[in-house]
Amino acid sequence: MTDFKMTQDAQGIATLTWDCIGKSMNVMSFEALQQMNALIDQALADEAVKGIILTSGKKDFAAGMDLNVLADLRNASGENPAEGVFNGIQSIHQIFRKIERAGMDAKTNKGGKPIATVLPGTALGIGFELPLATHRTFAADNPKAKIGLPEILVGLFPGAGGTIRLVRKLGAMVAAPFLLEGKTLPPAKAKAAGLIDSVSADPMADARAWVLNATEADLIKPWDQKGYKMPGGTPYHPSGFMTFIGASAMVHGKTQGAYPAAKALLSAVYEGAQVPFETALKIEARWFTSVLMNPSSEAMIRSLFLNKGALEKGAVRPKEIADQSVKKVGVLGAGMMGAGIALVSAQAGLEVVLIDQTQAAADKGKAYSEAYMDKGIKRGKATAEKKQAVLDKIRATTDYQALSDVDLIIEAVFEDPKVKAEITGAVEAVIPKECIFASNTSTLPISELAKASERPEQFIGIHFFSPVERMALVEIIKGKATGDRAVAKGLDYVRQIRKTPIVVNDARFFYANRCIIPYINEGIRLVAEGVAPAMVDNAARMLGFPVGPLQLVDETSIDLGAKIARATKAAMGETYPDSAVDNVLFWMESKGRLGRKAKAGFFRYDAQGKRLGYWEGLGAQYPLAAQQPNLIDVQHRLIFVQSLEAVRALETGVLMDIREGDVGAILGWGFAPWSGGPFSWLDILGSPYAAERCDQLHHAYGDRFACPDLLRSMASKGQSFYGQAKKAQSAA
């Protein structure tokens, strides 16, 4: 089988068509690279060939490199995997450089053949690095297509020459958003930004015309011309110096030094800008190898690409259940959560019935979608037609009879079991017998809520995170009686609204909140012990968490935390472990400092709700300890308390798959993405050290750090979570 095929026409144009067999999108492999390389050699050597066009046989150009191939490259390199990775990357550079030079004489830059790329749709990663090496790129006017280099989002950076070429093409400052943020653009905007050369309704015709009329001067890249100067200046140019100083500050400000790929990318750019192009490519390959050999890279690729993709494709879906795609969804409760659920459902093309007690409340919920779409129109991300299409899908009403033909109910009413029970009974009297009933509760056990249902096997939890339209994770909770069809329905619905699902068994706080709450609580404990609030939050941010625990509790609201604490204490009785946390929460609540919504919490806020710094009254009530703890101790308390809770969730069967545990942690509450999630992080530490550190923390700070039996057993055998999962998968 071959991924590349070449045809030649009477005008002497050789067209290389990329079409991966059996895949919906093209992804690059080393085998495919060699196929392409051989065809390029053939075309360059054939005197009848006047020029070459690279294109795709699919609706898109390419999704990038097959990341499994990079992992295989490292694993297949024996005792010196770094050398194997470096040589593999260098082989890509050699092929792309051959395309770039296209047979030109090294001294005169003459004798080359024009090589163009035609992009019918999306071109990402190496799927854009390849066009960057050709002489001109033509794209179809396809507003749904995305063009760019998103590697940084999965713990890598563009390592097939994309980093060096884009900086030399645009300059470091202009290239920064595409390299350091993974920003992608539709074709028209990509052209305006200088990423590609042409956008039209018929890019193939334009490319053919260009190839037939290209001059030798058209083939020489700027960096191969005499007197080339990098746009914006090199590091030792006065303007370039300021650019690189600013870039370094920006990277550190955004990553807090926790993400190895961002630092490596900046180093490759900085060092590569000071040397000839060929040497710069070698520098890029070395830094890319360094990143790929870092365990963080493997963990991020696994969680954010492989595992996330597998979950979205139905890895945990009951296989024997037929398609359960949703046609019409009823949303009960038009508050912030219900309104957000209605919005994402309508955006996915589903009919929505949005119910509330009063018509005014229901209309307000629908107005949330209108306001959201209006913002999208202002930003150029939506149109008036799309806005109307979304609004037409939502029927806001108080009439339960409007639910008579829905196939999924999502209840998002007040977090009170009695209220939920009443509405469950009222709605089940109207909806079809086969309709699945889901609760969006974030804390109440699904098995208990299902007792109000006449069909508990069709009752399930579908837990969204706030704000619904922005958060990618959806937690699906199986009650004790929940059947497979309800699980399949939940998973198929989440797929329709383009979010990532995890499936967990029922227990207090399910999985995500079970781990988030200890994180917040540990931060509050540290404050009560006299640790500087800034140290608490910054320690978390330096670990790679998007926000520290004190900022997080302000964002989610202190009175909500106090309410959860009271309910948990009532349920647990004597075994309740968090009285020290409650002392702080209840005191803050009594002072009316309820968080950002009240413009008063652990932080001070201005009239617009902007944080102004930590509240001075906190220090008066909880004075700073004379001796502050070391940073690592604070960080380990914050990250171990979550990770151990994740292990306990796995140990007790709440969590059924470590892939869901890692993906859910990153997408649900931003667990240090560089680590790949709590299980990946413990694997990076190694189970023997993790167990030893648990014992130290347990002795110093209490039972919440007690080493789970599962981790202790793994430590005694030198095992890892993913190593055990791989063995179990192989055995199956």
XYZ file of C-alpha atoms in Angstrom:
732
model
C 0.000 0.000 0.000
C 1.181 3.504 -0.747
C 0.094 6.846 0.694
C 1.496 8.873 -2.230
C 0.787 8.468 -5.926
C 2.177 10.484 -8.831
C 0.613 11.330 -12.162
C 2.123 13.334 -15.001
C 0.214 15.327 -17.624
C 1.020 16.461 -21.157
C 2.200 19.883 -19.930
C 4.899 18.304 -17.809
C 3.324 18.826 -14.394
C 3.818 15.940 -11.965
C 1.098 15.791 -9.313
C 1.842 13.945 -6.071
C -1.425 13.053 -4.339
C -1.347 12.226 -0.631
C -4.142 9.821 0.273
C -3.650 7.614 3.343
C -5.472 4.352 2.769
C -8.132 3.519 5.351
C -7.920 6.862 7.160
C -10.289 9.819 7.102
C -7.378 12.290 7.228
C -3.811 12.104 6.034
C -1.192 11.579 8.751
C 2.497 11.347 8.026
C 4.596 8.270 8.760
C 8.241 7.528 7.979
C 7.122 4.976 5.403
C 5.014 7.638 3.669
C 7.929 10.087 3.793
C 10.116 7.595 1.971
C 7.394 7.053 -0.641
C 7.144 10.796 -1.192
C 10.912 11.140 -1.257
C 11.273 8.501 -3.989
C 8.592 10.180 -6.114
C 10.234 13.599 -5.662
C 13.549 12.098 -6.797
C 11.831 10.564 -9.810
C 10.164 13.841 -10.795
C 13.313 15.921 -10.324
C 15.325 13.499 -12.451
C 12.752 13.346 -15.265
C 13.525 15.981 -17.916
C 9.909 15.826 -19.092
C 8.709 17.116 -15.712
C 8.573 20.926 -15.659
C 7.199 21.273 -12.134
C 5.567 19.455 -9.229
C 2.313 19.936 -7.310
C 1.708 18.309 -3.927
C -1.938 17.892 -2.955
C -4.375 15.617 -1.137
C -6.895 13.059 -2.311
C -9.065 13.877 0.704
C -11.131 16.936 1.626
C -8.305 18.080 3.924
C -4.567 18.123 3.330
C -3.231 16.577 6.541
C -3.768 16.345 10.294
C -0.039 16.168 11.008
C 2.415 13.473 12.057
C 1.212 10.134 13.329
C 2.340 10.605 16.933
C 2.476 6.846 17.433
C 5.294 6.863 14.876
C 7.356 9.248 17.029
C 6.845 6.996 20.058
C 7.841 3.967 17.991
C 10.932 5.813 16.734
C 12.093 6.363 20.297
C 11.234 2.846 21.469
C 12.884 1.152 18.466
C 16.232 2.868 18.898
C 17.661 0.397 21.391
C 20.164 1.601 23.948
C 20.460 5.071 22.417
C 16.909 6.283 21.747
C 17.970 9.945 21.570
C 20.302 9.182 18.677
C 17.532 7.297 16.895
C 15.085 10.171 17.331
C 17.638 12.758 16.194
C 18.539 10.761 13.080
C 14.869 10.250 12.271
C 14.136 13.975 12.522
C 17.205 14.807 10.470
C 15.981 12.469 7.733
C 12.785 14.541 7.529
C 14.859 17.717 7.299
C 16.853 16.244 4.436
C 13.734 15.345 2.466
C 12.082 18.722 3.021
C 15.320 20.552 2.210
C 15.532 18.579 -1.050
C 12.011 19.777 -1.882
C 12.961 23.344 -0.969
C 16.066 23.331 -3.149
C 14.291 21.340 -5.930
C 17.462 20.528 -7.860
C 18.966 24.029 -7.730
C 22.714 24.458 -8.066
C 24.150 25.183 -4.618
C 26.225 28.152 -5.845
C 24.092 29.755 -8.536
C 20.585 28.904 -7.266
C 19.708 27.959 -10.837
C 18.295 24.817 -12.427
C 15.501 24.103 -9.942
C 11.967 22.961 -10.685
C 8.965 24.786 -9.191
C 7.171 22.835 -6.453
C 3.798 24.044 -5.203
C 1.320 22.770 -2.616
C -2.449 22.790 -3.008
C -4.430 22.628 0.243
C -8.074 21.578 -0.247
C -8.739 21.990 3.484
C -7.081 21.705 6.880
C -3.278 21.524 7.072
C -1.806 21.075 10.551
C 1.572 20.205 12.014
C 3.800 18.469 9.500
C 0.872 18.922 7.111
C 1.794 22.627 7.143
C 5.558 22.190 7.600
C 5.664 20.385 4.247
C 3.988 23.287 2.370
C 6.383 25.699 4.100
C 9.227 23.837 2.360
C 7.631 24.148 -1.083
C 7.923 27.282 -3.183
C 4.315 28.418 -3.108
C 1.158 27.358 -1.259
C -2.349 27.606 -2.722
C -5.400 26.977 -0.523
C -9.067 26.464 -1.280
C -11.399 29.157 0.001
C -12.718 26.861 2.714
C -13.678 28.781 5.885
C -13.940 25.533 7.882
C -10.309 24.636 7.201
C -7.575 25.312 9.755
C -3.940 26.003 8.917
C -1.143 26.105 11.461
C 1.252 24.405 13.832
C -0.572 23.231 16.987
C 2.178 20.879 18.260
C 2.763 22.941 21.423
C -0.732 21.933 22.606
C 0.338 18.299 22.955
C 3.717 18.953 24.542
C 5.834 19.220 21.376
C 6.901 21.960 18.989
C 7.167 21.971 15.173
C 10.233 19.810 14.595
C 10.151 19.175 10.846
C 11.611 22.565 10.020
C 8.433 24.484 10.792
C 9.944 26.399 13.704
C 13.003 27.580 11.767
C 11.160 28.297 8.500
C 8.259 30.223 10.048
C 10.576 32.456 12.079
C 12.719 33.156 9.027
C 9.587 33.823 6.979
C 7.704 36.080 9.422
C 10.164 37.067 12.136
C 10.119 35.847 15.743
C 7.460 38.248 16.992
C 4.914 37.594 14.222
C 5.570 33.836 14.322
C 5.210 33.605 18.116
C 1.403 33.100 18.328
C 1.574 30.268 15.784
C 4.512 28.549 17.466
C 4.050 29.250 21.182
C 0.247 29.222 21.319
C -0.535 26.768 18.517
C -2.808 29.328 16.881
C -4.517 28.107 13.700
C -6.339 30.170 11.078
C -8.807 29.625 8.230
C -7.238 30.063 4.763
C -8.196 33.697 4.170
C -6.741 34.782 7.510
C -3.734 32.516 7.039
C -2.969 34.340 3.790
C -3.372 37.735 5.462
C -0.983 36.611 8.197
C 1.615 35.521 5.639
C 1.380 31.789 6.343
C 0.323 30.875 2.790
C 0.430 32.593 -0.591
C -2.948 32.270 -2.279
C -6.614 31.498 -1.556
C -9.152 30.895 -4.296
C -12.109 28.826 -5.429
C -9.852 26.766 -7.721
C -6.404 26.508 -6.139
C -5.335 23.641 -8.390
C -5.849 25.740 -11.527
C -3.931 28.609 -9.903
C -1.113 26.288 -8.873
C -0.816 24.823 -12.377
C -0.658 28.274 -13.904
C 2.019 29.333 -11.422
C 4.138 26.209 -11.959
C 4.095 26.672 -15.739
C 5.113 30.334 -15.478
C 7.439 30.346 -12.462
C 10.884 31.887 -12.916
C 14.065 30.698 -11.246
C 13.869 33.677 -8.906
C 10.431 32.496 -7.724
C 11.984 29.309 -6.344
C 14.616 30.796 -4.053
C 13.551 31.077 -0.427
C 14.444 34.402 1.229
C 16.884 32.661 3.603
C 18.762 31.162 0.631
C 19.303 34.568 -0.976
C 22.383 36.683 -0.473
C 21.965 39.472 2.029
C 18.950 37.848 3.767
C 17.934 39.586 6.976
C 15.451 38.118 9.406
C 12.227 40.168 9.745
C 12.298 41.992 13.067
C 15.980 41.297 13.585
C 18.126 38.554 15.079
C 18.875 38.337 18.834
C 21.818 40.752 18.602
C 20.076 43.286 16.395
C 18.701 46.208 18.475
C 15.047 45.522 17.636
C 15.535 41.747 17.591
C 17.119 41.878 21.042
C 13.945 43.389 22.506
C 11.811 40.814 20.675
C 13.708 37.879 22.145
C 13.809 39.402 25.631
C 10.041 39.902 25.431
C 9.462 36.401 24.079
C 11.420 34.867 26.943
C 9.415 36.851 29.488
C 6.140 35.924 27.768
C 6.959 32.206 27.725
C 7.926 32.187 31.382
C 4.896 34.269 32.320
C 2.520 31.862 30.601
C 4.187 28.570 31.500
C 5.917 29.370 34.817
C 8.715 27.163 33.514
C 6.571 24.021 33.775
C 6.341 23.144 30.072
C 9.597 21.852 28.537
C 8.416 22.219 24.922
C 7.926 25.989 25.144
C 11.419 26.551 26.563
C 12.960 24.222 23.995
C 11.161 25.944 21.133
C 12.389 29.349 22.235
C 15.928 28.007 22.541
C 15.747 26.539 19.024
C 14.545 29.878 17.667
C 17.126 31.935 19.575
C 20.088 29.734 18.675
C 18.865 29.030 15.143
C 18.537 32.731 14.355
C 22.284 33.213 14.736
C 23.565 30.520 12.382
C 23.161 29.450 8.734
C 19.915 27.734 7.781
C 21.277 24.170 7.600
C 22.813 24.518 11.056
C 19.564 25.981 12.389
C 17.708 22.867 11.234
C 20.198 20.695 13.123
C 19.664 22.816 16.250
C 15.900 22.440 15.877
C 16.322 18.649 15.590
C 18.419 18.531 18.752
C 15.914 20.515 20.800
C 13.040 18.481 19.391
C 14.865 15.299 20.394
C 15.359 16.723 23.877
C 11.617 17.355 24.194
C 10.631 13.977 22.795
C 12.937 12.241 25.280
C 11.366 14.136 28.196
C 8.747 11.967 29.984
C 6.449 15.006 29.989
C 6.237 14.828 26.209
C 5.240 11.164 26.225
C 2.641 11.824 28.915
C 1.099 14.814 27.122
C 0.952 13.032 23.768
C -0.644 10.012 25.385
C -3.271 11.932 27.368
C -4.056 14.908 25.151
C -3.858 13.169 21.791
C -4.076 9.384 21.951
C -6.282 8.859 25.019
C -8.448 11.918 24.428
C -9.017 10.833 20.829
C -9.845 7.280 21.886
C -12.435 8.461 24.421
C -14.038 10.776 21.883
C -14.282 7.882 19.423
C -16.112 5.667 21.912
C -13.351 3.646 23.605
C -15.553 3.033 26.664
C -18.932 2.900 24.882
C -20.963 -0.327 25.320
C -20.237 -2.060 22.009
C -23.463 -4.020 21.667
C -25.767 -0.976 21.872
C -27.022 0.509 18.595
C -26.513 4.199 17.747
C -28.179 6.447 20.318
C -27.711 9.836 18.650
C -29.964 12.508 20.105
C -32.511 14.313 17.967
C -34.353 16.399 20.556
C -33.218 17.238 24.075
C -35.240 18.663 26.949
C -33.291 20.887 29.366
C -34.936 21.418 32.756
C -33.804 24.643 34.368
C -32.764 27.738 32.415
C -30.144 29.043 34.825
C -26.488 29.400 33.868
C -25.903 25.650 33.513
C -29.175 24.898 31.725
C -28.724 27.858 29.397
C -25.208 26.689 28.529
C -26.404 23.135 27.858
C -29.146 24.477 25.598
C -26.586 26.584 23.713
C -24.100 23.776 22.980
C -26.941 21.418 22.038
C -28.433 23.909 19.587
C -24.993 24.643 18.143
C -24.722 20.912 17.401
C -27.969 21.089 15.441
C -30.202 19.444 18.052
C -33.713 20.617 18.814
C -33.917 21.941 22.376
C -36.851 22.456 24.717
C -35.690 24.772 27.528
C -38.034 24.577 30.524
C -38.284 26.792 33.586
C -40.939 27.733 36.148
C -41.741 31.073 34.533
C -41.693 32.195 30.922
C -39.439 35.092 31.892
C -36.866 32.693 33.348
C -37.046 30.435 30.279
C -36.648 33.423 27.947
C -33.676 34.640 29.964
C -32.059 31.237 29.473
C -32.560 31.452 25.709
C -31.227 35.011 25.727
C -27.920 33.563 26.966
C -27.503 31.884 23.570
C -28.414 35.100 21.784
C -25.819 37.090 23.735
C -23.187 34.412 23.135
C -23.794 34.397 19.384
C -23.741 38.211 19.301
C -20.265 38.127 20.854
C -19.238 35.596 18.224
C -20.474 37.888 15.440
C -18.458 40.802 16.846
C -15.322 38.637 16.880
C -15.917 37.358 13.367
C -16.494 33.794 14.604
C -20.207 33.658 13.819
C -22.719 35.131 11.407
C -26.243 36.430 11.735
C -27.427 33.312 9.886
C -25.683 31.000 12.352
C -27.102 32.957 15.258
C -30.633 32.608 13.902
C -30.117 28.909 13.247
C -29.112 28.377 16.885
C -32.008 30.410 18.255
C -34.480 28.612 15.993
C -33.434 25.330 17.589
C -34.317 26.479 21.131
C -37.897 26.588 22.358
C -38.136 28.371 25.720
C -41.308 27.440 27.579
C -42.948 26.452 30.866
C -45.060 23.747 29.215
C -44.013 20.195 30.114
C -46.091 18.902 27.199
C -43.397 20.271 24.895
C -41.248 17.372 26.153
C -43.590 14.717 24.761
C -41.233 13.759 21.893
C -37.748 14.321 23.338
C -35.304 11.414 23.498
C -33.016 12.870 26.183
C -33.757 14.925 29.281
C -31.025 16.859 31.072
C -32.132 18.168 34.443
C -30.217 21.223 35.688
C -32.423 22.552 38.478
C -31.530 23.625 42.027
C -29.210 21.220 43.907
C -31.896 19.913 46.248
C -32.909 16.217 46.201
C -36.566 17.044 46.913
C -36.782 19.553 44.059
C -35.088 17.113 41.691
C -37.394 14.265 42.778
C -40.516 16.349 42.164
C -39.457 17.418 38.701
C -38.383 13.877 37.810
C -41.857 12.551 38.557
C -43.603 15.388 36.736
C -41.465 15.029 33.613
C -41.598 11.235 33.441
C -45.375 11.517 33.220
C -44.949 13.314 29.884
C -41.815 12.040 28.141
C -41.680 8.899 25.967
C -41.042 5.658 27.846
C -37.754 5.087 26.023
C -36.410 8.584 26.836
C -33.185 8.712 28.865
C -33.277 10.969 31.932
C -29.982 12.629 32.960
C -29.175 14.830 35.924
C -26.494 17.513 35.721
C -25.876 17.374 39.479
C -22.291 18.017 40.541
C -22.453 16.482 44.032
C -25.648 14.480 44.682
C -25.370 10.679 44.239
C -27.099 9.520 41.049
C -28.303 6.283 42.639
C -30.249 8.269 45.223
C -31.728 10.648 42.649
C -32.738 7.648 40.506
C -35.051 6.452 43.293
C -37.513 9.133 42.171
C -37.606 7.581 38.697
C -39.922 4.811 37.526
C -37.192 3.739 35.107
C -33.901 3.817 37.072
C -32.122 1.832 34.352
C -32.689 4.872 32.095
C -31.479 7.361 34.726
C -27.892 8.647 34.484
C -25.708 11.597 35.412
C -24.359 13.912 32.743
C -22.196 16.394 34.624
C -21.130 19.509 32.714
C -18.469 21.903 33.929
C -18.963 25.658 34.023
C -19.031 27.535 31.734
C -20.551 24.798 29.599
C -19.670 26.349 26.242
C -15.981 26.615 27.131
C -15.236 23.492 29.179
C -14.350 20.445 27.083
C -15.057 17.700 29.636
C -18.368 16.000 30.399
C -18.530 13.479 33.234
C -21.057 10.666 32.721
C -22.071 8.959 35.967
C -23.503 5.451 36.179
C -25.910 4.865 39.047
C -26.268 1.393 40.572
C -29.233 0.645 38.296
C -28.096 2.556 35.189
C -28.233 0.407 32.052
C -25.900 0.270 29.066
C -28.318 2.070 26.742
C -28.316 5.098 29.035
C -24.498 5.077 29.023
C -24.418 4.810 25.228
C -26.947 7.637 24.957
C -24.831 9.883 27.145
C -21.671 9.118 25.195
C -23.323 9.597 21.809
C -24.792 12.922 22.945
C -21.420 14.164 24.192
C -19.906 13.180 20.842
C -22.614 15.185 19.064
C -21.843 18.338 21.042
C -18.095 17.812 20.360
C -16.910 17.420 23.927
C -14.797 14.773 25.624
C -16.571 12.242 27.865
C -15.419 10.140 30.780
C -17.617 7.479 32.410
C -17.436 6.919 36.175
C -19.386 4.952 38.748
C -21.563 6.708 41.299
C -20.034 8.000 44.534
C -20.034 11.252 46.468
C -18.530 13.994 44.264
C -18.032 11.434 41.441
C -14.463 11.792 40.104
C -13.637 15.385 39.187
C -15.050 17.148 42.249
C -13.656 14.375 44.424
C -10.172 15.562 43.370
C -10.826 19.297 42.979
C -12.171 19.765 46.506
C -9.023 18.397 48.241
C -6.930 20.753 46.067
C -8.937 23.764 47.207
C -9.021 22.527 50.794
C -5.252 22.041 50.938
C -4.754 25.609 49.760
C -7.067 26.883 52.487
C -5.303 24.713 55.092
C -1.979 26.246 54.118
C -3.373 29.751 54.663
C -4.717 28.732 58.079
C -1.216 27.472 58.932
C 0.243 30.889 58.129
C 1.630 30.211 54.657
C 1.613 33.315 52.449
C -1.432 33.220 50.121
C 0.742 34.315 47.175
C 3.048 31.368 47.802
C 0.088 28.964 47.824
C -1.306 30.111 44.479
C 2.058 30.636 42.796
C 3.297 27.224 43.894
C 0.316 25.712 42.069
C 0.862 27.838 38.974
C 4.524 26.863 38.892
C 3.341 23.245 38.807
C 1.381 24.075 35.672
C -2.100 24.533 37.165
C -3.972 27.364 35.402
C -5.089 28.893 38.710
C -4.111 28.411 42.317
C -6.548 26.968 44.881
C -7.375 30.314 46.497
C -8.143 31.949 43.160
C -10.170 28.886 42.200
C -12.367 29.016 45.295
C -12.962 32.738 44.673
C -14.030 31.933 41.099
C -16.361 29.089 42.112
C -17.678 31.043 45.149
C -16.916 30.634 48.828
C -20.542 30.167 49.863
C -20.795 27.189 47.483
C -17.730 25.716 49.177
C -19.314 26.298 52.585
C -22.559 24.664 51.438
C -20.710 21.593 50.150
C -18.747 21.411 53.410
C -21.931 21.409 55.513
C -23.566 18.750 53.349
C -20.441 16.569 53.425
C -20.097 16.917 57.194
C -23.737 15.933 57.667
C -23.217 12.855 55.485
C -19.886 11.731 56.980
C -20.474 12.515 60.650
C -17.546 11.638 62.922
C -15.268 10.712 60.027
C -15.431 14.207 58.499
C -11.784 15.361 58.071
C -11.973 19.004 57.037
C -12.922 21.060 60.116
C -9.737 23.133 59.814
C -10.825 24.155 56.315
C -14.349 24.952 57.487
C -13.050 27.388 60.075
C -11.628 29.528 57.277
C -14.540 29.095 54.860
C -17.259 29.810 57.408
C -15.378 32.847 58.705
C -15.024 34.229 55.170
C -18.720 33.545 54.561
C -19.663 35.384 57.768
C -17.704 38.412 56.561
C -19.662 38.464 53.302
C -16.532 37.610 51.354
C -18.141 35.150 48.959
C -15.654 35.373 46.121
C -15.462 37.145 42.808
C -19.235 37.335 42.361
C -19.373 39.496 45.523
C -16.172 41.344 44.526
C -14.772 40.241 47.881
C -13.061 36.988 48.759
C -9.494 35.860 49.269
C -8.759 38.639 46.776
C -9.755 42.293 46.612
C -11.567 43.358 43.418
C -12.376 46.592 41.635
C -15.868 47.553 40.450
C -15.423 45.536 37.246
C -14.407 42.391 39.139
C -10.676 42.622 38.364
C -8.396 41.147 41.037
C -6.344 43.772 42.880
C -4.356 41.547 45.239
C -4.949 39.392 48.301
C -7.276 40.754 50.972
C -5.324 42.241 53.873
C -7.892 40.991 56.407
C -6.776 37.448 55.704
C -3.361 38.191 57.188
C -4.927 39.780 60.260
C -6.994 36.657 60.978
C -4.322 34.159 59.922
C -0.920 35.830 60.477
C 2.023 34.717 58.383
C 4.206 32.127 60.055
C 7.709 33.332 60.851
C 9.145 30.326 59.028
C 7.622 29.760 55.591
C 7.747 26.204 54.161
C 9.936 25.368 51.196
C 8.353 25.517 47.765
C 8.580 21.775 47.032
C 6.667 20.889 50.213
C 3.852 23.267 49.292
C 3.755 21.952 45.741
C 3.769 18.327 46.836
C 0.924 18.916 49.263
C -1.156 20.496 46.507
C -0.481 17.867 43.833
C -0.289 14.715 45.961
C -3.598 15.416 47.669
C -5.312 15.316 44.269
C -3.334 12.454 42.793
C -3.915 10.180 45.782
C -7.636 10.870 45.578
C -7.517 9.842 41.914
C -5.808 6.585 42.922
C -8.465 5.956 45.576
C -11.176 6.566 42.971
C -9.535 3.882 40.803
C -9.030 1.579 43.774
C -12.710 1.723 44.776
C -14.057 1.340 41.232
C -15.412 4.877 40.843
C -12.875 5.343 38.073
C -12.716 2.428 35.659
C -9.968 3.489 33.271
C -6.797 5.472 34.011
C -7.108 7.109 30.597
C -10.329 8.719 31.782
C -8.651 9.703 35.027
C -5.835 11.548 33.268
C -7.875 13.136 30.478
C -10.645 14.086 32.912
C -8.168 15.728 35.293
C -6.559 17.871 32.603
C -9.785 18.926 30.881
C -11.930 19.102 34.016
C -9.824 21.223 36.334
C -6.543 21.851 34.555
C -4.393 19.301 36.365
C -0.816 20.224 35.286
C -1.205 19.356 31.577
C 2.572 18.919 31.149
C 2.335 15.878 33.463
C -0.292 14.050 31.432
C -2.609 13.833 34.460
C -2.365 12.346 37.974
C -1.618 8.750 36.930
C 0.952 9.846 34.371
C 2.529 12.145 36.976
C 2.849 9.301 39.484
C 4.400 7.170 36.732
C 6.922 9.944 36.006
C 7.829 10.018 39.710
C 7.982 6.215 39.860
C 5.784 4.265 42.269
C 8.582 3.536 44.802
C 9.394 7.225 45.269
C 5.681 8.205 45.192
C 4.924 5.756 48.017
C 7.930 6.954 50.022
C 6.878 10.588 49.612
C 3.330 9.693 50.677
C 4.715 8.290 53.917
C 6.662 11.485 54.571
C 3.638 13.686 53.912
C 1.373 11.362 55.917
C 3.662 11.597 58.928
C 3.959 15.390 58.654
C 0.436 16.428 57.649
C -2.107 13.703 58.279
C -4.177 10.829 56.950
C -5.180 12.510 53.683
C -1.681 11.667 52.437
C -1.811 7.999 53.467
C -0.464 5.829 50.659
C -3.323 3.887 48.990
C -2.915 0.107 49.062
C -2.853 -0.010 45.254
C 0.080 2.396 45.042
C 1.885 0.618 47.893
C 1.541 -2.724 46.100
C 2.801 -1.256 42.827
C 5.746 0.341 44.597
C 6.807 -2.978 46.107
C 6.918 -4.482 42.608
C 8.341 -1.476 40.773
C 5.202 -1.234 38.640
C 3.589 1.740 36.860
C -0.040 2.533 36.115
C 0.392 2.616 32.353
C 2.725 -0.356 32.411
C 0.030 -2.403 34.155
C -2.662 -1.089 31.809
C -0.567 -2.074 28.793
C -0.070 -5.594 30.191
C -3.804 -5.937 30.854
C -4.590 -4.771 27.325
C -2.092 -7.245 25.830
C -3.558 -10.084 27.894
C -7.055 -9.235 26.675
